[in-house]
Amino acid sequence: MVKKIATYFMVTLMTLIFLLDILTVTLYNHYEKRYPVTPEPVVKTVGADRIHFLNTGNSDAILLESDGHFALIDAGDSSDNYRRKHGAVGYEQIVLDYVKKTAVNAEGKVVLDFILPTHYHYDHIGGFRWIINDPDITIKKAYLKPFNPGILNRMEARKWGLDIVYRETVDALEKRNIPIVSDLPDEPFSFGSFTLQFFNTVTDMSKPHAGENVSSVGVKVTKGSRTAFLAADISAEGGLENRIAPLVGKVDLLKIGHHGYTTASNPNFIRTLHPEIAIVTNQLGKIYPNVKWNLVMIAHASIYATVNHNGIIATFTDNGQIVLTDHIHDGSAKITVRD
């Protein structure tokens, strides 16, 4: 009897979740009409203000562009991922090719004002060694928080090799004499026409072994009245979302934390940031139902996935609009200078 009741309960629960998921999909398809996505044109202009969300599967690689300045926030997963070293899918070449094609200044040189690994999971820091080691790319400085083994959970400490990829990244930077800034700025600073601000620059150690995601650095991007927040792997773990939400405030665009997995985008966080546009570095079908529900039902957000759209660019126009384009990896773009 107990088994039958348990089975009935589980079937009912799963059916309810399925129906709610259909409802949220229907709603965010409706909300997408507010921000239609068009294919990225072959001819691009140097000098625009854009956030490039690359298609690197369920990993992060985000290129900032403003007035001919470029910066790389995370660099995608790498094929030598210690956690998935047997059959790991790496995106290092995709990121490298995109940066060398896109991050070209008015003099035709590939220059990054800074790089920022938001934290030290391979799916964020992994591809940086290829960027750093490429002699055609100039990197002015690297923002790296000190690696803190005390925040790692047991699995990360034993099997994920985060200390290895951190050390290899530092070694690569030192070999090319690239300045390392370990004391990240708290105050907003200018980056072309953007104003940037880092959040969680110092890891809260009040809950040790909460996991490396608690170390994630968030980045707020502002142009005029429009704002975006790049949430890295910021999630509810260690109370991080609730701690930074009131500091970040209302935004127009949210790069969903932790690839849309279940511990991210809690109701309070989404209620406070209340984005109209949500971009996930993952497949749309891999976003957890509770995350979709919070984004759609609380914020009425339109949701876009980098895998489904083969990369997405959010352009911040001079008249206060955000324009979305996709298929950013298609073809070979011609770069022209904006008037």
Short mmCIF file of C-alpha atoms in Angstrom, two decimals:
data_model
loop_
_atom_site.label_atom_id
_atom_site.label_comp_id
_atom_site.label_asym_id
_atom_site.label_seq_id
_atom_site.Cartn_x
_atom_site.Cartn_y
_atom_site.Cartn_z
CA MET A 1 0.00 0.00 0.00
CA VAL A 2 2.79 2.40 0.97
CA LYS A 3 4.61 1.58 -2.27
CA LYS A 4 1.49 2.35 -4.33
CA ILE A 5 0.99 5.69 -2.56
CA ALA A 6 4.65 6.60 -3.11
CA THR A 7 4.40 5.68 -6.80
CA TYR A 8 1.20 7.70 -7.22
CA PHE A 9 2.81 10.67 -5.49
CA MET A 10 5.92 10.53 -7.69
CA VAL A 11 3.92 10.18 -10.91
CA THR A 12 1.71 13.12 -9.91
CA LEU A 13 4.73 15.23 -8.99
CA MET A 14 6.54 14.47 -12.25
CA THR A 15 3.41 15.21 -14.26
CA LEU A 16 3.02 18.54 -12.49
CA ILE A 17 6.66 19.44 -13.15
CA PHE A 18 6.22 18.48 -16.81
CA LEU A 19 3.11 20.64 -17.18
CA LEU A 20 4.76 23.60 -15.43
CA ASP A 21 7.76 23.24 -17.72
CA ILE A 22 5.49 23.39 -20.77
CA LEU A 23 3.88 26.52 -19.34
CA THR A 24 7.21 28.26 -18.78
CA VAL A 25 8.44 27.35 -22.27
CA THR A 26 5.24 28.76 -23.77
CA LEU A 27 5.65 31.98 -21.80
CA TYR A 28 9.30 32.62 -22.58
CA ASN A 29 8.63 31.91 -26.26
CA HIS A 30 6.01 34.66 -26.01
CA TYR A 31 8.38 37.02 -24.18
CA GLU A 32 11.08 36.51 -26.84
CA LYS A 33 9.01 38.65 -29.21
CA ARG A 34 10.16 41.71 -27.24
CA TYR A 35 13.78 40.99 -28.16
CA PRO A 36 13.87 39.25 -31.54
CA VAL A 37 17.21 37.70 -32.47
CA THR A 38 18.64 38.14 -35.96
CA PRO A 39 21.75 36.53 -37.48
CA GLU A 40 24.98 38.43 -36.86
CA PRO A 41 25.97 40.27 -40.06
CA VAL A 42 29.14 39.24 -41.87
CA VAL A 43 30.45 42.82 -41.80
CA LYS A 44 31.20 43.95 -38.26
CA THR A 45 32.34 47.34 -37.01
CA VAL A 46 35.13 48.22 -34.65
CA GLY A 47 33.96 50.69 -32.03
CA ALA A 48 30.57 49.26 -31.11
CA ASP A 49 29.62 48.30 -27.55
CA ARG A 50 28.90 44.59 -27.33
CA ILE A 51 28.95 41.56 -25.10
CA HIS A 52 29.82 38.39 -27.03
CA PHE A 53 28.55 35.16 -25.48
CA LEU A 54 30.44 32.40 -27.27
CA ASN A 55 29.06 28.94 -27.92
CA THR A 56 31.27 26.74 -25.77
CA GLY A 57 28.72 24.14 -24.74
CA ASN A 58 27.99 24.26 -21.04
CA SER A 59 31.00 26.43 -20.27
CA ASP A 60 31.60 30.20 -20.21
CA ALA A 61 33.56 32.39 -22.62
CA ILE A 62 32.48 36.04 -22.83
CA LEU A 63 34.20 38.75 -24.84
CA LEU A 64 33.57 42.37 -23.88
CA GLU A 65 33.93 44.98 -26.62
CA SER A 66 33.60 48.76 -26.29
CA ASP A 67 35.03 51.55 -28.44
CA GLY A 68 37.74 49.28 -29.81
CA HIS A 69 38.68 47.87 -26.40
CA PHE A 70 38.37 44.14 -25.67
CA ALA A 71 38.48 41.94 -22.57
CA LEU A 72 37.90 38.21 -22.10
CA ILE A 73 35.88 36.96 -19.15
CA ASP A 74 36.36 33.20 -18.89
CA ALA A 75 37.68 31.16 -21.80
CA GLY A 76 35.60 28.00 -22.04
CA ASP A 77 36.35 24.40 -21.14
CA SER A 78 39.57 22.75 -22.30
CA SER A 79 40.24 19.28 -23.64
CA ASP A 80 42.64 18.56 -20.76
CA ASN A 81 39.94 19.05 -18.12
CA TYR A 82 41.26 17.03 -15.18
CA ARG A 83 37.73 16.21 -14.07
CA ARG A 84 36.73 14.82 -17.48
CA LYS A 85 40.12 13.86 -18.87
CA HIS A 86 38.72 10.78 -20.58
CA GLY A 87 36.75 12.08 -23.55
CA ALA A 88 36.60 15.73 -22.49
CA VAL A 89 35.27 18.14 -25.10
CA GLY A 90 37.46 21.22 -25.32
CA TYR A 91 36.60 24.60 -26.81
CA GLU A 92 40.05 26.19 -26.60
CA GLN A 93 40.47 26.44 -30.37
CA ILE A 94 36.97 27.89 -30.87
CA VAL A 95 37.65 30.60 -28.30
CA LEU A 96 41.13 31.31 -29.65
CA ASP A 97 39.88 31.60 -33.24
CA TYR A 98 37.00 33.87 -32.22
CA VAL A 99 39.22 36.19 -30.20
CA LYS A 100 41.79 36.48 -32.99
CA LYS A 101 39.04 37.17 -35.53
CA THR A 102 37.05 39.61 -33.40
CA ALA A 103 39.25 41.38 -30.85
CA VAL A 104 41.01 43.47 -33.49
CA ASN A 105 41.62 47.14 -32.75
CA ALA A 106 41.76 50.03 -35.23
CA GLU A 107 45.45 49.24 -35.93
CA GLY A 108 44.60 45.66 -36.84
CA LYS A 109 46.20 44.19 -33.71
CA VAL A 110 44.65 41.67 -31.31
CA VAL A 111 44.78 43.29 -27.88
CA LEU A 112 42.95 42.37 -24.69
CA ASP A 113 42.87 45.09 -22.04
CA PHE A 114 42.40 42.37 -19.45
CA ILE A 115 41.42 38.78 -18.90
CA LEU A 116 39.38 37.52 -15.95
CA PRO A 117 38.86 33.90 -14.96
CA THR A 118 35.82 34.29 -12.73
CA HIS A 119 36.87 31.21 -10.75
CA TYR A 120 38.98 28.11 -11.24
CA HIS A 121 36.68 25.43 -12.59
CA TYR A 122 38.03 24.17 -15.91
CA ASP A 123 34.84 25.15 -17.75
CA HIS A 124 35.71 28.79 -17.02
CA ILE A 125 39.50 29.01 -16.79
CA GLY A 126 40.47 26.06 -18.99
CA GLY A 127 40.94 27.80 -22.34
CA PHE A 128 42.99 30.74 -21.06
CA ARG A 129 46.35 29.01 -21.48
CA TRP A 130 45.85 28.93 -25.24
CA ILE A 131 44.96 32.62 -25.27
CA ILE A 132 47.94 33.54 -23.09
CA ASN A 133 50.43 31.45 -25.04
CA ASP A 134 49.47 32.79 -28.46
CA PRO A 135 52.19 35.23 -29.59
CA ASP A 136 49.73 37.17 -31.77
CA ILE A 137 47.63 38.23 -28.76
CA THR A 138 48.68 41.04 -26.44
CA ILE A 139 47.22 40.91 -22.92
CA LYS A 140 47.71 44.04 -20.84
CA LYS A 141 46.86 42.44 -17.49
CA ALA A 142 45.14 39.49 -15.85
CA TYR A 143 42.74 39.71 -12.92
CA LEU A 144 43.17 36.58 -10.80
CA LYS A 145 41.84 36.17 -7.29
CA PRO A 146 44.21 34.12 -5.13
CA PHE A 147 43.41 30.42 -5.31
CA ASN A 148 41.84 29.35 -2.02
CA PRO A 149 41.85 25.58 -1.39
CA GLY A 150 39.91 26.11 1.84
CA ILE A 151 36.70 26.85 -0.09
CA LEU A 152 36.80 23.64 -2.15
CA ASN A 153 34.39 20.85 -1.34
CA ARG A 154 35.70 17.32 -0.90
CA MET A 155 35.11 16.24 -4.50
CA GLU A 156 36.77 19.35 -5.96
CA ALA A 157 39.78 18.96 -3.68
CA ARG A 158 40.29 15.27 -4.48
CA LYS A 159 39.49 14.90 -8.17
CA TRP A 160 39.05 18.16 -10.06
CA GLY A 161 42.63 19.41 -10.31
CA LEU A 162 41.78 23.07 -9.77
CA ASP A 163 45.17 23.78 -8.21
CA ILE A 164 46.80 22.38 -11.35
CA VAL A 165 44.97 24.57 -13.87
CA TYR A 166 45.43 27.63 -11.66
CA ARG A 167 49.18 27.05 -11.39
CA GLU A 168 49.52 26.38 -15.13
CA THR A 169 47.64 29.60 -15.91
CA VAL A 170 49.84 31.63 -13.57
CA ASP A 171 52.97 30.04 -15.05
CA ALA A 172 51.83 30.94 -18.58
CA LEU A 173 51.17 34.55 -17.54
CA GLU A 174 54.55 34.87 -15.82
CA LYS A 175 56.33 33.37 -18.82
CA ARG A 176 54.95 36.17 -21.01
CA ASN A 177 55.48 38.84 -18.32
CA ILE A 178 51.78 39.68 -18.17
CA PRO A 179 50.94 41.61 -14.98
CA ILE A 180 48.75 39.68 -12.54
CA VAL A 181 46.33 41.70 -10.42
CA SER A 182 45.24 39.59 -7.45
CA ASP A 183 43.62 42.44 -5.52
CA LEU A 184 40.55 42.97 -7.70
CA PRO A 185 38.98 46.45 -7.71
CA ASP A 186 35.67 46.92 -5.90
CA GLU A 187 34.85 50.30 -7.41
CA PRO A 188 33.37 50.84 -10.89
CA PHE A 189 35.88 51.61 -13.65
CA SER A 190 35.67 52.70 -17.28
CA PHE A 191 36.12 50.33 -20.18
CA GLY A 192 35.48 52.21 -23.42
CA SER A 193 31.87 53.40 -23.22
CA PHE A 194 31.08 50.73 -20.63
CA THR A 195 31.37 51.06 -16.88
CA LEU A 196 32.40 47.79 -15.25
CA GLN A 197 32.15 46.69 -11.64
CA PHE A 198 33.36 43.45 -10.09
CA PHE A 199 31.43 41.73 -7.29
CA ASN A 200 32.60 39.10 -4.79
CA THR A 201 36.19 40.22 -5.20
CA VAL A 202 37.07 38.64 -1.84
CA THR A 203 35.78 35.15 -1.12
CA ASP A 204 33.68 34.83 2.02
CA MET A 205 35.27 32.08 4.11
CA SER A 206 32.57 31.99 6.79
CA LYS A 207 31.38 28.72 5.22
CA PRO A 208 34.53 26.78 4.32
CA HIS A 209 34.34 23.92 1.81
CA ALA A 210 31.13 25.35 0.32
CA GLY A 211 32.61 24.83 -3.16
CA GLU A 212 34.62 26.81 -5.69
CA ASN A 213 31.49 28.43 -7.12
CA VAL A 214 31.40 30.57 -3.97
CA SER A 215 34.59 32.22 -5.28
CA SER A 216 32.90 33.35 -8.52
CA VAL A 217 33.43 36.97 -9.53
CA GLY A 218 30.36 38.68 -10.98
CA VAL A 219 30.69 41.52 -13.48
CA LYS A 220 28.20 44.35 -13.92
CA VAL A 221 28.31 46.10 -17.30
CA THR A 222 26.63 49.49 -17.70
CA LYS A 223 26.13 51.85 -20.62
CA GLY A 224 23.83 54.78 -19.96
CA SER A 225 20.60 53.46 -18.49
CA ARG A 226 21.21 49.87 -19.62
CA THR A 227 22.89 47.23 -17.47
CA ALA A 228 23.93 43.61 -17.66
CA PHE A 229 25.16 41.25 -14.97
CA LEU A 230 27.45 38.35 -15.82
CA ALA A 231 26.85 35.90 -13.00
CA ALA A 232 29.62 33.36 -13.68
CA ASP A 233 28.76 30.34 -11.46
CA ILE A 234 27.19 32.47 -8.74
CA SER A 235 24.46 30.43 -7.08
CA ALA A 236 22.74 29.92 -3.75
CA GLU A 237 25.68 27.98 -2.34
CA GLY A 238 27.21 29.77 0.61
CA GLY A 239 24.44 32.38 0.45
CA LEU A 240 26.28 34.19 -2.36
CA GLU A 241 23.24 35.13 -4.47
CA ASN A 242 21.38 36.66 -1.55
CA ARG A 243 24.47 38.53 -0.42
CA ILE A 244 25.23 40.26 -3.71
CA ALA A 245 21.70 40.72 -5.12
CA PRO A 246 21.00 44.04 -3.32
CA LEU A 247 24.46 45.29 -4.31
CA VAL A 248 23.88 44.57 -8.00
CA GLY A 249 20.27 45.79 -8.13
CA LYS A 250 17.99 45.89 -11.17
CA VAL A 251 19.51 44.87 -14.51
CA ASP A 252 18.25 44.55 -18.08
CA LEU A 253 20.28 41.47 -19.04
CA LEU A 254 21.41 38.55 -16.90
CA LYS A 255 23.95 35.94 -17.88
CA ILE A 256 22.34 33.16 -15.85
CA GLY A 257 24.55 31.80 -13.09
CA HIS A 258 25.98 28.28 -13.23
CA HIS A 259 24.64 27.42 -16.69
CA GLY A 260 21.04 27.31 -15.50
CA TYR A 261 21.55 24.49 -13.00
CA THR A 262 19.24 24.01 -10.06
CA THR A 263 21.14 25.84 -7.29
CA ALA A 264 21.31 29.13 -9.22
CA SER A 265 18.80 31.93 -9.86
CA ASN A 266 16.86 31.62 -6.62
CA PRO A 267 13.58 33.60 -6.37
CA ASN A 268 15.02 36.42 -4.25
CA PHE A 269 17.97 36.89 -6.61
CA ILE A 270 15.72 37.02 -9.70
CA ARG A 271 13.17 39.24 -7.96
CA THR A 272 15.91 41.76 -7.13
CA LEU A 273 17.73 41.77 -10.48
CA HIS A 274 14.50 41.32 -12.49
CA PRO A 275 16.11 40.97 -15.94
CA GLU A 276 14.16 41.27 -19.19
CA ILE A 277 16.80 39.24 -21.06
CA ALA A 278 18.39 36.06 -19.71
CA ILE A 279 21.24 34.34 -21.54
CA VAL A 280 22.41 30.88 -20.55
CA THR A 281 25.73 29.34 -21.54
CA ASN A 282 24.22 25.94 -22.18
CA GLN A 283 21.48 24.20 -24.14
CA LEU A 284 17.97 25.47 -23.54
CA GLY A 285 16.79 21.98 -22.63
CA LYS A 286 19.37 21.69 -19.84
CA ILE A 287 18.11 24.64 -17.83
CA TYR A 288 16.51 23.28 -14.67
CA PRO A 289 12.73 23.77 -14.36
CA ASN A 290 13.00 25.85 -11.18
CA VAL A 291 15.42 28.25 -12.90
CA LYS A 292 13.13 28.67 -15.92
CA TRP A 293 10.16 29.12 -13.61
CA ASN A 294 11.85 31.87 -11.58
CA LEU A 295 13.03 33.75 -14.66
CA VAL A 296 9.72 33.52 -16.51
CA MET A 297 7.15 33.77 -13.72
CA ILE A 298 8.97 36.30 -11.52
CA ALA A 299 10.89 38.44 -14.03
CA HIS A 300 8.94 37.68 -17.23
CA ALA A 301 12.34 37.26 -18.87
CA SER A 302 13.11 36.14 -22.40
CA ILE A 303 15.58 33.22 -22.29
CA TYR A 304 18.25 32.59 -24.93
CA ALA A 305 20.78 29.74 -24.99
CA THR A 306 24.24 30.06 -26.54
CA VAL A 307 24.20 26.48 -27.84
CA ASN A 308 20.82 26.76 -29.55
CA HIS A 309 21.73 30.13 -31.09
CA ASN A 310 25.38 29.21 -31.84
CA GLY A 311 26.58 32.15 -29.79
CA ILE A 312 24.85 35.45 -29.04
CA ILE A 313 25.93 39.09 -29.16
CA ALA A 314 24.16 41.76 -27.11
CA THR A 315 24.83 45.18 -28.64
CA PHE A 316 24.22 48.24 -26.46
CA THR A 317 23.24 51.00 -28.87
CA ASP A 318 23.79 54.72 -28.41
CA ASN A 319 20.01 55.29 -28.24
CA GLY A 320 19.59 53.03 -25.21
CA GLN A 321 18.54 49.77 -26.85
CA ILE A 322 19.87 46.23 -26.49
CA VAL A 323 19.97 44.40 -29.83
CA LEU A 324 20.54 40.63 -29.95
CA THR A 325 22.19 38.77 -32.82
CA ASP A 326 23.16 35.11 -33.08
CA HIS A 327 25.09 32.54 -35.14
CA ILE A 328 28.22 34.48 -34.29
CA HIS A 329 30.56 31.61 -35.19
CA ASP A 330 29.25 31.30 -38.75
CA GLY A 331 31.58 32.33 -41.55
CA SER A 332 34.50 34.71 -41.34
CA ALA A 333 33.54 38.25 -40.41
CA LYS A 334 35.01 41.27 -42.10
CA ILE A 335 36.01 43.98 -39.63
CA THR A 336 35.38 47.63 -40.44
CA VAL A 337 35.85 50.77 -38.36
CA ARG A 338 32.72 52.55 -37.13
CA ASP A 339 32.39 56.18 -38.21
#
